[in-house]
PDB file of C-alpha atoms in Angstrom:
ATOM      1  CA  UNK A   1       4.866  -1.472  52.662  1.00 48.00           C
ATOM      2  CA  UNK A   2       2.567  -0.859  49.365  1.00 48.00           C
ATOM      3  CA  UNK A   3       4.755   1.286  46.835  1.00 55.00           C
ATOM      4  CA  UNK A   4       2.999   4.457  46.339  1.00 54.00           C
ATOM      5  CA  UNK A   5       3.516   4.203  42.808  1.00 58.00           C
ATOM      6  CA  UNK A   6       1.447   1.160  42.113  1.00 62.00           C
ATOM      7  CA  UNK A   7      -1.485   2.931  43.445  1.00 68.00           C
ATOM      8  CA  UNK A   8      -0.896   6.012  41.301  1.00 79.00           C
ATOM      9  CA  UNK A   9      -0.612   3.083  38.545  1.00 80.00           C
ATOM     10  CA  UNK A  10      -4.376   2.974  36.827  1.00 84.00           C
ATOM     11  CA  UNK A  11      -4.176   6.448  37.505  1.00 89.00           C
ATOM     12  CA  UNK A  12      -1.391   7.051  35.216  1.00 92.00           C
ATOM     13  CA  UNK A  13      -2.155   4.542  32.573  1.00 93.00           C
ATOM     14  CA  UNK A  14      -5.288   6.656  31.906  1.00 93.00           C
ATOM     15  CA  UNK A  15      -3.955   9.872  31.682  1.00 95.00           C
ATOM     16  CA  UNK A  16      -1.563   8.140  28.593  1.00 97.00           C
ATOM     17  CA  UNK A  17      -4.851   6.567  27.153  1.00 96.00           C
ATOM     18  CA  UNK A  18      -6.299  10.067  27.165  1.00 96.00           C
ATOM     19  CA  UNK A  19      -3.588  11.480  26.131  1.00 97.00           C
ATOM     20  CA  UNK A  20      -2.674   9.557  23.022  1.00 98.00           C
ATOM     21  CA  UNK A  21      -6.350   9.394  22.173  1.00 97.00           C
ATOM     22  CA  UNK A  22      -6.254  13.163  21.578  1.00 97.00           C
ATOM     23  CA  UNK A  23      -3.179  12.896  19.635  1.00 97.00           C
ATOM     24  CA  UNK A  24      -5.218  10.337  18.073  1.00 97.00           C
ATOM     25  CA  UNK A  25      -7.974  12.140  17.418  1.00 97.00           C
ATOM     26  CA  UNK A  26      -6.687  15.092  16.115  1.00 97.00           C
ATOM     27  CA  UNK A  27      -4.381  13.396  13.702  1.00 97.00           C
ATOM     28  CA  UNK A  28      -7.628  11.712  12.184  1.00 97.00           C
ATOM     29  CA  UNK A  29      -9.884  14.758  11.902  1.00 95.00           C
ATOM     30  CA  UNK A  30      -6.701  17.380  10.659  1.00 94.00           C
ATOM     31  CA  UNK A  31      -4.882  14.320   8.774  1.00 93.00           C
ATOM     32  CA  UNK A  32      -1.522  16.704   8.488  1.00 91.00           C
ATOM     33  CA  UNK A  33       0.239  19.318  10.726  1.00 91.00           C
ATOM     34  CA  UNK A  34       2.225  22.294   9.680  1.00 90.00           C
ATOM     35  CA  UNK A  35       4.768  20.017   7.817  1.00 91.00           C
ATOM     36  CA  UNK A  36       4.023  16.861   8.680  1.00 93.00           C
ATOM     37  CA  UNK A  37       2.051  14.337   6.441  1.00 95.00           C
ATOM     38  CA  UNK A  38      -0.324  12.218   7.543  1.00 96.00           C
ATOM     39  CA  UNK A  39       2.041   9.126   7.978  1.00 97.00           C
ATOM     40  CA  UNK A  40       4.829  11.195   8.874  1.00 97.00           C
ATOM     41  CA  UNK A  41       2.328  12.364  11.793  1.00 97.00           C
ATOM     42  CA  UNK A  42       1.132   9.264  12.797  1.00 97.00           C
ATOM     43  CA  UNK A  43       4.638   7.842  13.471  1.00 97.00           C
ATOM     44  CA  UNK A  44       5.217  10.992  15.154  1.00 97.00           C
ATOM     45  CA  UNK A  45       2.104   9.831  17.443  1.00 98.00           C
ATOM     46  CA  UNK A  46       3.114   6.629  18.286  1.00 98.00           C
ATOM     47  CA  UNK A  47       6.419   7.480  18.897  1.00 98.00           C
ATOM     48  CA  UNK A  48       5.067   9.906  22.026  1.00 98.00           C
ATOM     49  CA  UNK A  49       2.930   7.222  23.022  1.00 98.00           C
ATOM     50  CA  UNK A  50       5.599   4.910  23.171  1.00 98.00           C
ATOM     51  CA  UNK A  51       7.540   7.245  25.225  1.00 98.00           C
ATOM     52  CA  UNK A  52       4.930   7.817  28.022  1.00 97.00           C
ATOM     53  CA  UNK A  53       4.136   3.999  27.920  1.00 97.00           C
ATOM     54  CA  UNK A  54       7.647   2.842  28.865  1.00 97.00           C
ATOM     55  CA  UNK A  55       7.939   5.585  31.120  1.00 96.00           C
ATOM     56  CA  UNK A  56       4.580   5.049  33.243  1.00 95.00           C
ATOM     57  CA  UNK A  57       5.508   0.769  32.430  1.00 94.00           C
ATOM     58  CA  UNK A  58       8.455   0.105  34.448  1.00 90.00           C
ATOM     59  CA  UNK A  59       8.217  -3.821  33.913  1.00 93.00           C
ATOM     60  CA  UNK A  60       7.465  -3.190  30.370  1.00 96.00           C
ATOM     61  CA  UNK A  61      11.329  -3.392  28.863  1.00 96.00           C
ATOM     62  CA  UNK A  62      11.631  -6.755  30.432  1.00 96.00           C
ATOM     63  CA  UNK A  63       8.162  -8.187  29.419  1.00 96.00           C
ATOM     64  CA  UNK A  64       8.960  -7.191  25.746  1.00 96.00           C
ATOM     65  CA  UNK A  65      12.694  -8.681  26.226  1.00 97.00           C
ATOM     66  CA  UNK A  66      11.389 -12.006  27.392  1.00 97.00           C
ATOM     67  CA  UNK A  67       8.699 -11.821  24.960  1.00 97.00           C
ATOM     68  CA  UNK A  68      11.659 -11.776  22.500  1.00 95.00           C
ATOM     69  CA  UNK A  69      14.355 -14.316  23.830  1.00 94.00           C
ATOM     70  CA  UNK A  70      11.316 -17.238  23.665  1.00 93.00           C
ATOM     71  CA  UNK A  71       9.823 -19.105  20.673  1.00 96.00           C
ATOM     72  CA  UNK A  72      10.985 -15.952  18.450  1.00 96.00           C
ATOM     73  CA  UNK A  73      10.236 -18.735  15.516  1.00 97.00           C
ATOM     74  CA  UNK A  74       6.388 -19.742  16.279  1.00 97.00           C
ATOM     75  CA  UNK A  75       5.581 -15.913  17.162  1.00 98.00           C
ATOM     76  CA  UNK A  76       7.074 -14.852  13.942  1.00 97.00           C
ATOM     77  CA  UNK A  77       4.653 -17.863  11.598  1.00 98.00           C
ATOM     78  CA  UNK A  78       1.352 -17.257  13.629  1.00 98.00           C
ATOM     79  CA  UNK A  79       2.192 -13.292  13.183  1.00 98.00           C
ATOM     80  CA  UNK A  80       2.544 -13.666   9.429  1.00 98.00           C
ATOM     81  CA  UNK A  81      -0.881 -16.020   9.605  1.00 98.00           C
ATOM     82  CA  UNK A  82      -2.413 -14.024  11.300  1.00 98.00           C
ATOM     83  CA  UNK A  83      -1.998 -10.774   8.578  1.00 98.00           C
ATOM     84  CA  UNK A  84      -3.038 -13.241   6.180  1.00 98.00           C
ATOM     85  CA  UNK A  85      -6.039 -14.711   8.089  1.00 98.00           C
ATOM     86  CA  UNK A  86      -7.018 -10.939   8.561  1.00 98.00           C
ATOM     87  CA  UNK A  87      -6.503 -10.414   4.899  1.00 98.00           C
ATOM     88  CA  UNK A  88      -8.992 -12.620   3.922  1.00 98.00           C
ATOM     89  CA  UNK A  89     -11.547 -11.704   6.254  1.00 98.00           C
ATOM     90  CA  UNK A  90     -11.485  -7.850   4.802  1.00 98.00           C
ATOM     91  CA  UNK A  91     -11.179  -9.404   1.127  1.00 97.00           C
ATOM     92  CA  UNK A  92     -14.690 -10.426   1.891  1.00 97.00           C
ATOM     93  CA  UNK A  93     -16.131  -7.466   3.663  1.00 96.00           C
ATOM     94  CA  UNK A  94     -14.885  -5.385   1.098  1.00 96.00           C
ATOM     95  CA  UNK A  95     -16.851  -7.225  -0.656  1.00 96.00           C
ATOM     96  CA  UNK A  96     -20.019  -7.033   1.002  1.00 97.00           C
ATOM     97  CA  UNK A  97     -19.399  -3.830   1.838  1.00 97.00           C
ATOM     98  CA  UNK A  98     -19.747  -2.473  -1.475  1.00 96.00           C
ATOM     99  CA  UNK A  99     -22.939  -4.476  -2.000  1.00 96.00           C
ATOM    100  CA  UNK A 100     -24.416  -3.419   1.238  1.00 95.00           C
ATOM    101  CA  UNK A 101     -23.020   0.221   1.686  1.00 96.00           C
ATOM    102  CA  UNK A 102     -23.474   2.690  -1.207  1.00 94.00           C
ATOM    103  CA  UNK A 103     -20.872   5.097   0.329  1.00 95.00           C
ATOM    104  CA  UNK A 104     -18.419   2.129   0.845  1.00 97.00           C
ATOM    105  CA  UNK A 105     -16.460   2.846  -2.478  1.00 97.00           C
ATOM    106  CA  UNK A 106     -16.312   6.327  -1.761  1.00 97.00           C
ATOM    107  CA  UNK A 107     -14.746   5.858   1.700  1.00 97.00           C
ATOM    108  CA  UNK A 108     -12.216   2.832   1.019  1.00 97.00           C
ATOM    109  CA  UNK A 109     -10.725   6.003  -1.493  1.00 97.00           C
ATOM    110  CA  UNK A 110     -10.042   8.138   1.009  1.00 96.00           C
ATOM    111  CA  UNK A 111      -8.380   5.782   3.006  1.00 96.00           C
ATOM    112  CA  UNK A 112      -5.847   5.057  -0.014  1.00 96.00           C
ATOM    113  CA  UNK A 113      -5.806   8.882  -1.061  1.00 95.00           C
ATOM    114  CA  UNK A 114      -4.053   9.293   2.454  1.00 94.00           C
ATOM    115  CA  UNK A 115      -1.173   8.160   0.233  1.00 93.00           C
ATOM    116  CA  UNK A 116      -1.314  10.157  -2.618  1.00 90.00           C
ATOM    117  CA  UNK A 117       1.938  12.062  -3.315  1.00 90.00           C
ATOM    118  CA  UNK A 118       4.082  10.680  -0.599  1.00 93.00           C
ATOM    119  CA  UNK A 119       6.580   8.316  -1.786  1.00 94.00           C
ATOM    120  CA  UNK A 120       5.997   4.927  -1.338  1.00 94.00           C
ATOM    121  CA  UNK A 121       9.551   3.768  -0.022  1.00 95.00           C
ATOM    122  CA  UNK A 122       8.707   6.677   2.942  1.00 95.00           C
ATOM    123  CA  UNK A 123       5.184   4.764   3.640  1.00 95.00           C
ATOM    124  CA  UNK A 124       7.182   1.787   3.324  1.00 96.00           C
ATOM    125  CA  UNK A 125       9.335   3.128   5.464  1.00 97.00           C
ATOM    126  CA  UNK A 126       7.171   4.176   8.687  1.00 97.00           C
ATOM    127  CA  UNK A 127       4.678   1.221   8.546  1.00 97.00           C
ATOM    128  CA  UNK A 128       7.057  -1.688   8.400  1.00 96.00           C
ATOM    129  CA  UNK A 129       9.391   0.223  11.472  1.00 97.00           C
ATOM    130  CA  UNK A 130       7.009   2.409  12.930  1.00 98.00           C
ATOM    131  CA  UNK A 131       3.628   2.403  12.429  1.00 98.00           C
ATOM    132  CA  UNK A 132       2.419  -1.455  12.226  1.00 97.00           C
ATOM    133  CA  UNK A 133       4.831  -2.403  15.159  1.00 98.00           C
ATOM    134  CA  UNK A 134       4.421   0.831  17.717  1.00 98.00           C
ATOM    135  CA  UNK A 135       0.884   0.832  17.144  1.00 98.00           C
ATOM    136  CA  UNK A 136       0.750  -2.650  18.627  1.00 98.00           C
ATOM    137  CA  UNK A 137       3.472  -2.034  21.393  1.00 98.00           C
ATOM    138  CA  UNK A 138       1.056   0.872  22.509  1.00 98.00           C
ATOM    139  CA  UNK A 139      -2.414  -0.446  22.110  1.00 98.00           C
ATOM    140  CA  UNK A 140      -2.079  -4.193  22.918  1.00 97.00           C
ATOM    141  CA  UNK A 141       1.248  -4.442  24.368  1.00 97.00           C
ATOM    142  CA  UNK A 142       0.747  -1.767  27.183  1.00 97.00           C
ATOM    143  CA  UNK A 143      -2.965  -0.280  27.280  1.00 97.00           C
ATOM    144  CA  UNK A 144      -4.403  -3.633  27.034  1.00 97.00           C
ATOM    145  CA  UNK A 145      -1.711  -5.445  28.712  1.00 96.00           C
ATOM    146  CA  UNK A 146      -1.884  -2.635  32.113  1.00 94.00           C
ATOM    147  CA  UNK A 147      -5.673  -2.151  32.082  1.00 93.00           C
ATOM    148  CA  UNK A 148      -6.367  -6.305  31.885  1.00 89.00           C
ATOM    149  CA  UNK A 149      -3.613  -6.224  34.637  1.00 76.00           C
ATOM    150  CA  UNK A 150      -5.691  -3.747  37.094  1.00 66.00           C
ATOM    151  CA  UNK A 151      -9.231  -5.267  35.915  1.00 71.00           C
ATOM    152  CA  UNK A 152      -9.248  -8.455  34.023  1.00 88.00           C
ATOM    153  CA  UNK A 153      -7.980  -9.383  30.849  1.00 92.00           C
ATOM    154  CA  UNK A 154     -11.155  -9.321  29.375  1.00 94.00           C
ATOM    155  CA  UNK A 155     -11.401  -5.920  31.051  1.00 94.00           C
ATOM    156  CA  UNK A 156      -8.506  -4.993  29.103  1.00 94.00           C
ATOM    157  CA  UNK A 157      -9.258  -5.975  25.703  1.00 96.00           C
ATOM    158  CA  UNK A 158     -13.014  -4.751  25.634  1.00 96.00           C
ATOM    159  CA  UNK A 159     -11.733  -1.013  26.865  1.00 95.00           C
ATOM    160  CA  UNK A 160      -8.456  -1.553  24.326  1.00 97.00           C
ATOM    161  CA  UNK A 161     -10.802  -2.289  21.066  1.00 97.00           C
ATOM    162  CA  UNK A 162     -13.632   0.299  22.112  1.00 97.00           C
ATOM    163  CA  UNK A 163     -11.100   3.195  22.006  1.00 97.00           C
ATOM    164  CA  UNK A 164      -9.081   1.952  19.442  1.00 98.00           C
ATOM    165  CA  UNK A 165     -12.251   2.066  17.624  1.00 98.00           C
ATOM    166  CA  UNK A 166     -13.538   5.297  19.065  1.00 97.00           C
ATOM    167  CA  UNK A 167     -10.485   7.378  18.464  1.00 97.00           C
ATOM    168  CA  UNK A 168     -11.378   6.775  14.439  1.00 97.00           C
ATOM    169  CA  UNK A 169     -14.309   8.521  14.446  1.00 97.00           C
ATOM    170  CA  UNK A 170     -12.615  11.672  14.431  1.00 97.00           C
ATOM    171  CA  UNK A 171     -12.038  10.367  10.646  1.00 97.00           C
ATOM    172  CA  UNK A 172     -15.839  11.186   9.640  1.00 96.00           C
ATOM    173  CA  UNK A 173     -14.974   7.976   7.381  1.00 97.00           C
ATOM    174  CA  UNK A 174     -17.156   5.062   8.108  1.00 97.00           C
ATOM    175  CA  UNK A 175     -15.111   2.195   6.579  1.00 97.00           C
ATOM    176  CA  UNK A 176     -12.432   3.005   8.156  1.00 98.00           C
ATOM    177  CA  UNK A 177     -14.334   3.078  11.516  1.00 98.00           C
ATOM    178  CA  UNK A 178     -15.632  -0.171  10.669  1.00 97.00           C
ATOM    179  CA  UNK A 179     -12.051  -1.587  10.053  1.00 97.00           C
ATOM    180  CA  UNK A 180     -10.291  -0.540  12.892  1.00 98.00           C
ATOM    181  CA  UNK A 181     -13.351  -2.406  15.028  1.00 98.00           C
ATOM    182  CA  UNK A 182     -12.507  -5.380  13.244  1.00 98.00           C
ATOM    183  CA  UNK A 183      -9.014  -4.910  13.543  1.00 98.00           C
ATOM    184  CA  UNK A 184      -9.194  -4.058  17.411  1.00 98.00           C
ATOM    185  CA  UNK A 185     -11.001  -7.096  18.042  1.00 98.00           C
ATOM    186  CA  UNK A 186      -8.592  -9.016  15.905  1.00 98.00           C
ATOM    187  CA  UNK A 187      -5.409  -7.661  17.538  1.00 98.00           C
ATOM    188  CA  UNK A 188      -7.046  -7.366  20.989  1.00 98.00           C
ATOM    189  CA  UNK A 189      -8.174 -11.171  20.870  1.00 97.00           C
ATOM    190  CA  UNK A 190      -4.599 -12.367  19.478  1.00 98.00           C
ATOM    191  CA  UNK A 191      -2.762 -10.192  22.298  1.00 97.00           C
ATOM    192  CA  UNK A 192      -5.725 -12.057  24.853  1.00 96.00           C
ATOM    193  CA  UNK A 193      -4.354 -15.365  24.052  1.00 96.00           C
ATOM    194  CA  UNK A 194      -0.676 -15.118  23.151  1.00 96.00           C
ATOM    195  CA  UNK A 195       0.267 -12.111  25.257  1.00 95.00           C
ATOM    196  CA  UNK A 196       3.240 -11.540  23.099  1.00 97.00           C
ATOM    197  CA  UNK A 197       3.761  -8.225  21.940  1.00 97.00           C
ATOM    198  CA  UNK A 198       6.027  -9.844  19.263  1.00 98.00           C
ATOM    199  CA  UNK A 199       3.662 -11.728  17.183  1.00 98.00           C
ATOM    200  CA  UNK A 200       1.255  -8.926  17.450  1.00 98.00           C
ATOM    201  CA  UNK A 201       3.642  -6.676  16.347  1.00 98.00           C
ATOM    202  CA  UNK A 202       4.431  -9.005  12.835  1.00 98.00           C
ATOM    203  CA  UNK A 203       0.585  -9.242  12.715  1.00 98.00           C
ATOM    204  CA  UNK A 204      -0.036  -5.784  12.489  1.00 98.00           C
ATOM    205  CA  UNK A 205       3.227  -4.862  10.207  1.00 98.00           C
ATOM    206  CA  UNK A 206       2.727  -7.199   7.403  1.00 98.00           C
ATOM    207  CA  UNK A 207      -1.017  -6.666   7.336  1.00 98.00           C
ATOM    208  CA  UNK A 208      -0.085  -2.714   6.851  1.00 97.00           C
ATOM    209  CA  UNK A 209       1.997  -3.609   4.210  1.00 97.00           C
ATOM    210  CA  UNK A 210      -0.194  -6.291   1.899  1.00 97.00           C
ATOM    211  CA  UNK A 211      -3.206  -3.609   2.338  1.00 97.00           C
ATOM    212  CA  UNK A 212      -1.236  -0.469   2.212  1.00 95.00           C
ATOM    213  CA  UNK A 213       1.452  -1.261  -0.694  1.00 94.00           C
ATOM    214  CA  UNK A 214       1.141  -5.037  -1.876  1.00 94.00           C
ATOM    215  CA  UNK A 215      -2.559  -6.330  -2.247  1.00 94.00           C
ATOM    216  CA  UNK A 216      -4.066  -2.713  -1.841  1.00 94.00           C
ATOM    217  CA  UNK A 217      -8.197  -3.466  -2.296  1.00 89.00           C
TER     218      UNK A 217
END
């Protein structure tokens, strides 16, 4: 007999996209709410979208557990190569950028006056715990993980990077438009050939943290 629920699956999975790409949204075009920061609302975010993901994912505790138990080692290396692979490559287009794009400068600003008068511990804080690893456990590790698994992987990473994209538009800030389609594609592609929600999850974390707090462009 075919368990109802895997039919109302897909279903399900899309009202979460939908859902945290509203939360998503909103964060991006209001950047604080009553007394929440931006960062402090952004963990906020990903915590809810954590919470619907592992409720809708059944199987998902036990993929991320195995994920864990094997070749913790390797996953941890390619994650920290990875950041610094990605490093470079905006090092670079920061660098064309600001030859190519006269309202580049302007932009890459705003992203780093997100940060201006919160303590950096706090940002710290919520990217290295919260922010760089739950953003990958949402976006890779279950949207593109659940909608590759009812399509094709390919499926899965090409919808994944298109709305991680899309959902920064709400920002009105080009650059940073631009940079989370490079990073979708980065993280999608790395999740599309490791699967491991680990090594994504180091990827994105110490990436944060070089352009966020210790190589800021």
């Amino acid at each position: 007999m075919t368990d109802p629920r895997s039919k109302r699956e897909p279903l399900l999975v899309g009202a979460v996209g939908a859902v945290v790409a509203a939360l998503f949204i909103a964060l991006f075009r209001s950047r604080r709410i009553g007394p929440l920061d931006f960062w402090a609302w952004l963990a906020a975010n990903i915590v809810v979208a954590l919470v619907l993901a592992f409720a809708v994912d059944r199987g998902y505790a036990r993929r991320l557990a195995a994920d864990l138990r094997t070749g913790t080692v390797r996953k941890l290396a390619l994650g920290a190569a990875s950041a610094a692979a990605l490093y470079g490559v905006f090092a670079v287009g920061r660098i064309l950028a600001l030859r190519l794009f006269p309202f580049a400068a302007g932009d890459i600003a705003a992203v780093y006056g997100l940060k201006a008068g919160v303590a950096l511990p706090r940002v710290v804080l919520l990217i290295g715990l919260i922010i760089g690893p739950g953003e990958e456990l949402f976006w890779r590790g279950f949207l593109q993980e659940r909608t590759g698994a009812t399509t094709r992987p390919v499926a899965g990473f090409v919808l994944t990077a298109f709305l991680y994209t899309a959902v920064h538009l709400a920002s009105a800030n080009l650059m940073l438009v631009m940079a989370a389609a490079v990073c979708g594609v980065f993280w999608g592609a790395l999740y599309l050939r490791y699967r491991s929600p680990l090594l994504n999850m180091v990827s994105h974390a110490v990436w944060d943290l070089a352009v966020f707090v210790v190589f800021p462009f």
